[in-house]
GROMACS .gro file of C-alpha atoms in nm:
model
  373
    1MET     CA    1  -0.500  -0.923  -0.395
    2ILE     CA    2  -0.469  -0.716  -0.076
    3GLU     CA    3  -0.414  -0.344  -0.137
    4THR     CA    4  -0.233  -0.132   0.123
    5GLN     CA    5   0.010   0.157   0.143
    6VAL     CA    6   0.287   0.030   0.372
    7VAL     CA    7   0.416  -0.320   0.444
    8ILE     CA    8   0.677  -0.377   0.714
    9VAL     CA    9   0.856  -0.712   0.716
   10GLY     CA   10   0.948  -0.822   1.067
   11ALA     CA   11   0.766  -0.787   1.401
   12GLY     CA   12   1.077  -0.724   1.608
   13PRO     CA   13   1.187  -0.394   1.764
   14ALA     CA   14   1.280  -0.235   1.430
   15GLY     CA   15   0.961  -0.327   1.244
   16LEU     CA   16   0.728  -0.250   1.534
   17GLY     CA   17   0.915   0.070   1.614
   18CYS     CA   18   0.849   0.199   1.262
   19ALA     CA   19   0.490   0.074   1.274
   20ALA     CA   20   0.422   0.245   1.607
   21LEU     CA   21   0.558   0.574   1.473
   22LEU     CA   22   0.341   0.555   1.162
   23LYS     CA   23   0.037   0.480   1.381
   24GLN     CA   24   0.114   0.789   1.588
   25MET     CA   25   0.133   0.985   1.264
   26GLY     CA   26  -0.225   0.880   1.200
   27ILE     CA   27  -0.189   0.620   0.928
   28GLU     CA   28  -0.515   0.430   0.880
   29ASP     CA   29  -0.536   0.065   0.981
   30LYS     CA   30  -0.600  -0.046   0.624
   31ASP     CA   31  -0.283   0.128   0.505
   32LEU     CA   32  -0.033  -0.059   0.725
   33ILE     CA   33   0.047  -0.430   0.752
   34VAL     CA   34   0.333  -0.595   0.943
   35LEU     CA   35   0.436  -0.941   0.823
   36GLU     CA   36   0.605  -1.183   1.063
   37ARG     CA   37   0.719  -1.536   0.976
   38GLY     CA   38   0.679  -1.649   1.338
   39GLU     CA   39   0.538  -1.486   1.650
   40ILE     CA   40   0.576  -1.124   1.760
   41GLY     CA   41   0.932  -1.097   1.889
   42GLU     CA   42   1.019  -1.436   1.740
   43SER     CA   43   1.396  -1.387   1.757
   44PHE     CA   44   1.379  -1.307   2.128
   45LEU     CA   45   1.156  -1.607   2.194
   46ARG     CA   46   1.430  -1.824   2.045
   47TRP     CA   47   1.707  -1.689   2.267
   48PRO     CA   48   1.870  -1.934   2.509
   49GLU     CA   49   1.666  -1.921   2.829
   50SER     CA   50   1.953  -1.776   3.031
   51MET     CA   51   2.048  -1.504   2.779
   52ARG     CA   52   1.983  -1.147   2.891
   53PHE     CA   53   1.995  -0.800   2.737
   54ILE     CA   54   2.339  -0.645   2.773
   55THR     CA   55   2.188  -0.295   2.779
   56PRO     CA   56   2.002  -0.215   3.104
   57SER     CA   57   1.640  -0.106   3.112
   58PHE     CA   58   1.511   0.152   3.358
   59PRO     CA   59   1.167   0.321   3.375
   60SER     CA   60   1.312   0.671   3.356
   61ASN     CA   61   1.063   0.820   3.108
   62GLY     CA   62   0.928   1.051   3.376
   63TYR     CA   63   1.272   1.210   3.393
   64HIS     CA   64   1.290   1.263   3.016
   65GLN     CA   65   1.532   0.971   2.977
   66THR     CA   66   1.403   0.703   2.741
   67ASP     CA   67   1.460   0.340   2.840
   68LEU     CA   68   1.756   0.214   2.632
   69ASN     CA   69   1.557  -0.084   2.508
   70ALA     CA   70   1.227   0.094   2.440
   71ILE     CA   71   1.105   0.133   2.083
   72THR     CA   72   0.875   0.430   2.152
   73PRO     CA   73   0.940   0.732   2.378
   74ASP     CA   74   0.648   0.655   2.610
   75THR     CA   75   0.707   0.287   2.687
   76SER     CA   76   0.961   0.103   2.903
   77PRO     CA   77   1.036  -0.271   2.904
   78ALA     CA   78   1.160  -0.235   3.263
   79PHE     CA   79   0.825  -0.107   3.388
   80ASN     CA   80   0.637  -0.431   3.329
   81ALA     CA   81   0.927  -0.677   3.357
   82GLY     CA   82   1.062  -0.523   3.676
   83LYS     CA   83   1.416  -0.603   3.564
   84GLU     CA   84   1.716  -0.421   3.424
   85HIS     CA   85   1.842  -0.706   3.207
   86LEU     CA   86   1.546  -0.875   3.042
   87SER     CA   87   1.528  -1.224   2.898
   88GLY     CA   88   1.417  -1.282   2.541
   89LYS     CA   89   1.069  -1.394   2.650
   90GLU     CA   90   1.026  -1.087   2.868
   91TYR     CA   91   1.122  -0.855   2.584
   92ALA     CA   92   0.888  -1.036   2.343
   93ALA     CA   93   0.609  -0.976   2.596
   94TYR     CA   94   0.694  -0.604   2.589
   95LEU     CA   95   0.674  -0.601   2.209
   96LYS     CA   96   0.330  -0.763   2.225
   97MET     CA   97   0.217  -0.484   2.459
   98VAL     CA   98   0.337  -0.225   2.207
   99VAL     CA   99   0.137  -0.400   1.933
  100LYS     CA  100  -0.176  -0.400   2.148
  101HIS     CA  101  -0.138  -0.040   2.265
  102TYR     CA  102  -0.085   0.107   1.918
  103GLN     CA  103  -0.329  -0.138   1.754
  104ILE     CA  104  -0.079  -0.257   1.495
  105ASP     CA  105  -0.197  -0.515   1.244
  106VAL     CA  106   0.059  -0.796   1.258
  107GLU     CA  107   0.013  -1.099   1.035
  108THR     CA  108   0.201  -1.370   1.226
  109HIS     CA  109   0.317  -1.703   1.080
  110THR     CA  110   0.329  -1.539   0.738
  111GLU     CA  111   0.631  -1.627   0.526
  112LEU     CA  112   0.727  -1.372   0.260
  113ASN     CA  113   0.835  -1.572  -0.044
  114LYS     CA  114   0.878  -1.317  -0.320
  115VAL     CA  115   0.892  -0.941  -0.377
  116THR     CA  116   0.840  -0.789  -0.721
  117SER     CA  117   0.902  -0.425  -0.807
  118LEU     CA  118   0.618  -0.281  -1.014
  119GLY     CA  119   0.828   0.009  -1.139
  120PRO     CA  120   1.032   0.307  -1.010
  121SER     CA  121   0.731   0.470  -0.839
  122ASP     CA  122   0.461   0.206  -0.867
  123GLY     CA  123   0.531   0.010  -0.552
  124PHE     CA  124   0.565  -0.361  -0.492
  125GLU     CA  125   0.380  -0.687  -0.515
  126LEU     CA  126   0.447  -0.934  -0.234
  127GLN     CA  127   0.376  -1.303  -0.242
  128THR     CA  128   0.335  -1.485   0.088
  129HIS     CA  129   0.249  -1.850   0.145
  130ASN     CA  130  -0.122  -1.768   0.139
  131SER     CA  131  -0.177  -1.424  -0.015
  132HIS     CA  132  -0.070  -1.153  -0.258
  133ILE     CA  133  -0.020  -0.798  -0.132
  134ARG     CA  134   0.032  -0.480  -0.329
  135CYS     CA  135   0.185  -0.181  -0.151
  136GLN     CA  136   0.345   0.153  -0.226
  137TYR     CA  137   0.614   0.142   0.046
  138LEU     CA  138   0.814  -0.147   0.187
  139ILE     CA  139   1.029  -0.144   0.502
  140TRP     CA  140   1.259  -0.443   0.549
  141ALA     CA  141   1.307  -0.503   0.923
  142GLY     CA  142   1.380  -0.874   0.906
  143GLY     CA  143   1.667  -0.860   1.156
  144GLU     CA  144   1.960  -1.100   1.160
  145PHE     CA  145   1.885  -1.378   1.409
  146GLN     CA  146   1.748  -1.604   1.135
  147SER     CA  147   2.081  -1.587   0.946
  148PRO     CA  148   2.357  -1.730   1.170
  149ASN     CA  149   2.711  -1.716   1.033
  150THR     CA  150   2.802  -2.078   0.961
  151GLN     CA  151   3.066  -2.011   0.694
  152SER     CA  152   3.338  -1.825   0.884
  153PHE     CA  153   3.581  -2.120   0.877
  154THR     CA  154   3.611  -2.468   0.726
  155GLY     CA  155   3.390  -2.716   0.907
  156ALA     CA  156   3.173  -2.453   1.073
  157ASP     CA  157   2.874  -2.669   0.984
  158LEU     CA  158   3.000  -2.926   1.238
  159CYS     CA  159   2.956  -2.671   1.516
  160ILE     CA  160   2.640  -2.567   1.698
  161HIS     CA  161   2.561  -2.200   1.651
  162ASN     CA  162   2.466  -2.046   1.984
  163THR     CA  163   2.129  -1.938   1.840
  164ARG     CA  164   2.037  -2.307   1.810
  165ILE     CA  165   2.072  -2.368   2.184
  166ARG     CA  166   1.754  -2.318   2.384
  167SER     CA  167   1.888  -2.422   2.724
  168TRP     CA  168   2.244  -2.469   2.843
  169GLU     CA  169   2.109  -2.699   3.115
  170ALA     CA  170   2.018  -2.957   2.847
  171LEU     CA  171   2.382  -3.014   2.744
  172ASP     CA  172   2.579  -3.318   2.862
  173LYS     CA  173   2.846  -3.260   3.124
  174GLY     CA  174   3.200  -3.222   2.993
  175HIS     CA  175   3.447  -2.999   2.809
  176TYR     CA  176   3.317  -2.746   2.555
  177VAL     CA  177   3.500  -2.523   2.309
  178VAL     CA  178   3.341  -2.184   2.246
  179ILE     CA  179   3.450  -2.003   1.928
  180GLY     CA  180   3.413  -1.625   1.938
  181GLY     CA  181   3.481  -1.415   2.247
  182TYR     CA  182   3.239  -1.129   2.191
  183GLU     CA  183   2.904  -1.087   2.373
  184SER     CA  184   2.747  -1.422   2.285
  185GLY     CA  185   3.074  -1.610   2.333
  186VAL     CA  186   3.121  -1.474   2.684
  187ASP     CA  187   2.753  -1.542   2.757
  188ALA     CA  188   2.796  -1.905   2.651
  189THR     CA  189   3.116  -1.942   2.854
  190PHE     CA  190   2.961  -1.783   3.162
  191ASN     CA  191   2.657  -2.010   3.157
  192LEU     CA  192   2.855  -2.326   3.082
  193ALA     CA  193   3.099  -2.251   3.363
  194LYS     CA  194   2.814  -2.176   3.600
  195LEU     CA  195   2.682  -2.527   3.535
  196GLY     CA  196   3.020  -2.684   3.615
  197HIS     CA  197   3.147  -2.752   3.261
  198LYS     CA  198   3.506  -2.710   3.152
  199VAL     CA  199   3.528  -2.443   2.880
  200THR     CA  200   3.789  -2.325   2.631
  201LEU     CA  201   3.704  -1.980   2.494
  202LEU     CA  202   3.881  -1.898   2.168
  203GLU     CA  203   3.930  -1.565   1.988
  204CYS     CA  204   3.856  -1.370   2.307
  205SER     CA  205   4.097  -1.075   2.269
  206HIS     CA  206   3.941  -0.729   2.299
  207ASP     CA  207   4.244  -0.503   2.327
  208SER     CA  208   4.311  -0.444   1.958
  209GLU     CA  209   4.103  -0.127   1.926
  210GLN     CA  210   4.071   0.169   2.160
  211THR     CA  211   3.702   0.252   2.148
  212TYR     CA  212   3.402   0.275   2.376
  213ASP     CA  213   3.159   0.167   2.105
  214PRO     CA  214   2.982  -0.151   2.227
  215SER     CA  215   2.949  -0.252   1.862
  216LYS     CA  216   3.322  -0.324   1.879
  217VAL     CA  217   3.410  -0.398   2.242
  218LEU     CA  218   3.247  -0.583   2.528
  219SER     CA  219   2.962  -0.405   2.703
  220PRO     CA  220   3.010  -0.329   3.076
  221TYR     CA  221   2.753  -0.599   3.159
  222THR     CA  222   2.947  -0.865   2.967
  223ALA     CA  223   3.287  -0.739   3.089
  224GLU     CA  224   3.163  -0.768   3.445
  225ARG     CA  225   3.047  -1.125   3.389
  226MET     CA  226   3.379  -1.210   3.228
  227SER     CA  227   3.567  -1.073   3.528
  228CYS     CA  228   3.356  -1.297   3.752
  229ILE     CA  229   3.486  -1.608   3.576
  230ALA     CA  230   3.837  -1.483   3.498
  231LYS     CA  231   3.996  -1.685   3.780
  232ASN     CA  232   3.793  -2.000   3.720
  233THR     CA  233   4.048  -2.277   3.665
  234ASP     CA  234   3.797  -2.473   3.457
  235ILE     CA  235   3.805  -2.202   3.189
  236ASP     CA  236   4.087  -2.154   2.941
  237PHE     CA  237   4.088  -1.813   2.770
  238ASN     CA  238   4.287  -1.813   2.445
  239GLY     CA  239   4.273  -1.489   2.251
  240GLU     CA  240   4.560  -1.585   2.022
  241PHE     CA  241   4.391  -1.896   1.883
  242GLU     CA  242   4.250  -1.806   1.540
  243VAL     CA  243   4.028  -2.087   1.418
  244SER     CA  244   4.091  -2.209   1.065
  245ALA     CA  245   3.901  -2.538   1.064
  246VAL     CA  246   3.692  -2.786   1.260
  247TYR     CA  247   3.685  -3.153   1.167
  248LYS     CA  248   3.574  -3.484   1.313
  249GLU     CA  249   3.825  -3.751   1.407
  250GLY     CA  250   3.664  -4.061   1.550
  251ASP     CA  251   3.436  -3.955   1.833
  252ALA     CA  252   3.621  -3.627   1.887
  253PHE     CA  253   3.586  -3.283   1.733
  254VAL     CA  254   3.916  -3.115   1.648
  255VAL     CA  255   3.946  -2.736   1.638
  256GLN     CA  256   4.252  -2.627   1.442
  257SER     CA  257   4.418  -2.285   1.446
  258THR     CA  258   4.586  -2.102   1.159
  259ASP     CA  259   4.918  -2.192   1.326
  260GLY     CA  260   4.839  -2.564   1.329
  261GLU     CA  261   4.755  -2.586   1.699
  262GLU     CA  262   4.474  -2.828   1.782
  263ILE     CA  263   4.216  -2.858   2.060
  264ARG     CA  264   3.999  -3.168   2.101
  265THR     CA  265   3.654  -3.188   2.252
  266PRO     CA  266   3.394  -3.466   2.272
  267PHE     CA  267   3.114  -3.226   2.183
  268PRO     CA  268   3.045  -3.006   1.878
  269PRO     CA  269   3.210  -2.665   1.935
  270ILE     CA  270   2.978  -2.375   2.018
  271ASN     CA  271   2.991  -2.125   1.731
  272CYS     CA  272   2.946  -1.764   1.849
  273THR     CA  273   3.069  -1.586   1.537
  274GLY     CA  274   2.760  -1.376   1.476
  275PHE     CA  275   2.535  -1.346   1.174
  276GLU     CA  276   2.542  -1.310   0.799
  277ILE     CA  277   2.386  -1.022   0.607
  278ASP     CA  278   2.073  -1.167   0.450
  279LEU     CA  279   1.789  -0.944   0.334
  280GLY     CA  280   1.582  -1.234   0.205
  281PRO     CA  281   1.360  -1.167  -0.099
  282VAL     CA  282   1.467  -0.799  -0.118
  283SER     CA  283   1.841  -0.878  -0.136
  284GLU     CA  284   1.859  -0.806  -0.509
  285PHE     CA  285   1.711  -0.459  -0.463
  286PHE     CA  286   2.011  -0.325  -0.271
  287VAL     CA  287   2.367  -0.233  -0.372
  288TYR     CA  288   2.630  -0.360  -0.128
  289GLN     CA  289   2.944  -0.202   0.011
  290ASP     CA  290   3.281  -0.378   0.023
  291ASN     CA  291   3.213  -0.482   0.384
  292GLY     CA  292   2.889  -0.651   0.279
  293PHE     CA  293   2.648  -0.396   0.425
  294PRO     CA  294   2.382  -0.251   0.194
  295TRP     CA  295   2.412   0.106   0.073
  296VAL     CA  296   2.127   0.327   0.191
  297SER     CA  297   2.042   0.692   0.138
  298ALA     CA  298   2.015   0.960   0.406
  299PHE     CA  299   1.662   0.830   0.463
  300ASP     CA  300   1.773   0.465   0.489
  301GLU     CA  301   1.626   0.400   0.146
  302SER     CA  302   1.775   0.159  -0.105
  303THR     CA  303   2.004   0.337  -0.351
  304LYS     CA  304   1.879   0.102  -0.620
  305LEU     CA  305   1.503   0.111  -0.576
  306ARG     CA  306   1.276   0.389  -0.455
  307ASN     CA  307   1.034   0.335  -0.161
  308LEU     CA  308   1.227   0.036  -0.025
  309PHE     CA  309   1.370   0.110   0.321
  310LEU     CA  310   1.595  -0.071   0.566
  311ALA     CA  311   1.545  -0.071   0.944
  312GLY     CA  312   1.726  -0.257   1.220
  313PRO     CA  313   2.074  -0.390   1.302
  314ARG     CA  314   2.196  -0.404   0.942
  315LEU     CA  315   2.190  -0.026   0.907
  316PHE     CA  316   2.539   0.101   0.830
  317HIS     CA  317   2.629   0.463   0.763
  318ASP     CA  318   3.005   0.457   0.727
  319PRO     CA  319   3.169   0.430   0.976
  320THR     CA  320   2.869   0.386   1.209
  321LEU     CA  321   2.699   0.049   1.257
  322LEU     CA  322   2.355   0.096   1.414
  323CYS     CA  323   2.338  -0.257   1.552
  324PHE     CA  324   2.178  -0.206   1.895
  325ILE     CA  325   1.818  -0.109   1.965
  326TYR     CA  326   1.915   0.223   2.123
  327LYS     CA  327   2.108   0.299   1.804
  328PHE     CA  328   1.878   0.195   1.522
  329ARG     CA  329   1.563   0.324   1.696
  330GLY     CA  330   1.696   0.674   1.630
  331ARG     CA  331   1.645   0.599   1.262
  332PHE     CA  332   1.277   0.499   1.275
  333ALA     CA  333   1.197   0.854   1.168
  334ALA     CA  334   1.408   0.827   0.852
  335PRO     CA  335   1.173   0.608   0.644
  336CYS     CA  336   0.861   0.715   0.835
  337SER     CA  337   0.920   1.084   0.764
  338VAL     CA  338   0.935   1.013   0.390
  339ILE     CA  339   0.624   0.797   0.401
  340GLY     CA  340   0.442   1.036   0.633
  341SER     CA  341   0.517   1.335   0.415
  342GLU     CA  342   0.403   1.166   0.092
  343LEU     CA  343   0.086   1.027   0.254
  344GLU     CA  344   0.022   1.366   0.419
  345LEU     CA  345   0.019   1.225   0.772
  346ASP     CA  346   0.057   1.427   1.094
  347MET     CA  347   0.432   1.479   1.136
  348SER     CA  348   0.413   1.666   1.468
  349ILE     CA  349   0.497   1.351   1.666
  350LEU     CA  350   0.854   1.377   1.537
  351LYS     CA  351   0.911   1.668   1.776
  352HIS     CA  352   0.837   1.435   2.066
  353TYR     CA  353   1.076   1.176   1.924
  354ARG     CA  354   1.347   1.438   1.893
  355GLN     CA  355   1.302   1.549   2.253
  356ALA     CA  356   1.323   1.186   2.364
  357GLY     CA  357   1.652   1.133   2.180
  358MET     CA  358   1.490   0.899   1.928
  359LEU     CA  359   1.550   1.103   1.617
  360LEU     CA  360   1.908   1.063   1.501
  361GLU     CA  361   2.002   1.273   1.199
  362ASP     CA  362   2.361   1.376   1.271
  363LEU     CA  363   2.558   1.053   1.290
  364SER     CA  364   2.879   1.232   1.382
  365CYS     CA  365   2.776   1.202   1.747
  366CYS     CA  366   2.817   0.824   1.714
  367GLN     CA  367   3.182   0.872   1.616
  368GLN     CA  368   3.282   1.057   1.934
  369GLN     CA  369   3.464   0.792   2.133
  370GLU     CA  370   3.653   1.001   2.387
  371CYS     CA  371   3.544   0.961   2.748
  372PHE     CA  372   3.689   1.213   2.993
  373CYS     CA  373   3.635   1.020   3.316
   0.00000   0.00000   0.00000
């Protein structure tokens, strides 16, 4: 049995961001463990090779402007990558640098199989594939990439989710149907068209809601890429086609709309409909809202079980979804301030986080959508 104070599940930006903050608070090495089922930054390592960050990075820390994709105030992915829009591999390399700099203990290739609550204030017992761990605090930062949405319509299992594609160059030449016209759908369409494929992009309408929140509309980076291919005659944009089913008929795949319209393609459609909400072995320890997101307290703590916290893109404080790094990193201080206070750690670092814009307490600022010019 391994005894520790804090276990963080997930060595992505959310998990490592919380770990780095706790290390800066002075938590001892023996009191903090990060568990990762794959490598550090595993989700980013599994991105398609051509996929890039939609939020730009810039080494502006010296001007008191934190890099949008940084997970600590004093680091910048752009500094080492030398790019504004990083690939998944480049961002994973940045995360590894953060681990090395802050000397974070990350147990890679460690699958968490079971979590048991030992009582309201007695902590947790965790069972991995090769060990048992007992801790007082648990932060779930498992992300979403490992839970692709494959149930959004009948026959979705016949499609290829975009997270399963490592390289667009490996696909056979021909006509592809892309389902879902948000960030990943446009990314898939852009890369397929660039390689000379014919593409039909379905469900690509973005005019239904007047908002500047990139959680709900295309980012400027993606909108710019879409404008670059808007006049490409090999691409058919159909925002009115609402997919109801996909089925196989002979050698063809048939995509059917709710109105009965059909589109045929020789290849499995590319599914870009996002991810499901899956909190793995801690799922039962949360209460869920009508929209499927887990309820959390003002400190991002489970409303059902004390000392269990949520970090990352599944954080939802109605009506704000903190789904991008520059959003959810402002909440690293929420669980860490509770843990730091109870373990009597040095909390002075939070002042630095506040000055860097990485301490988000008043979520009303996220609801201001008016842009004057």
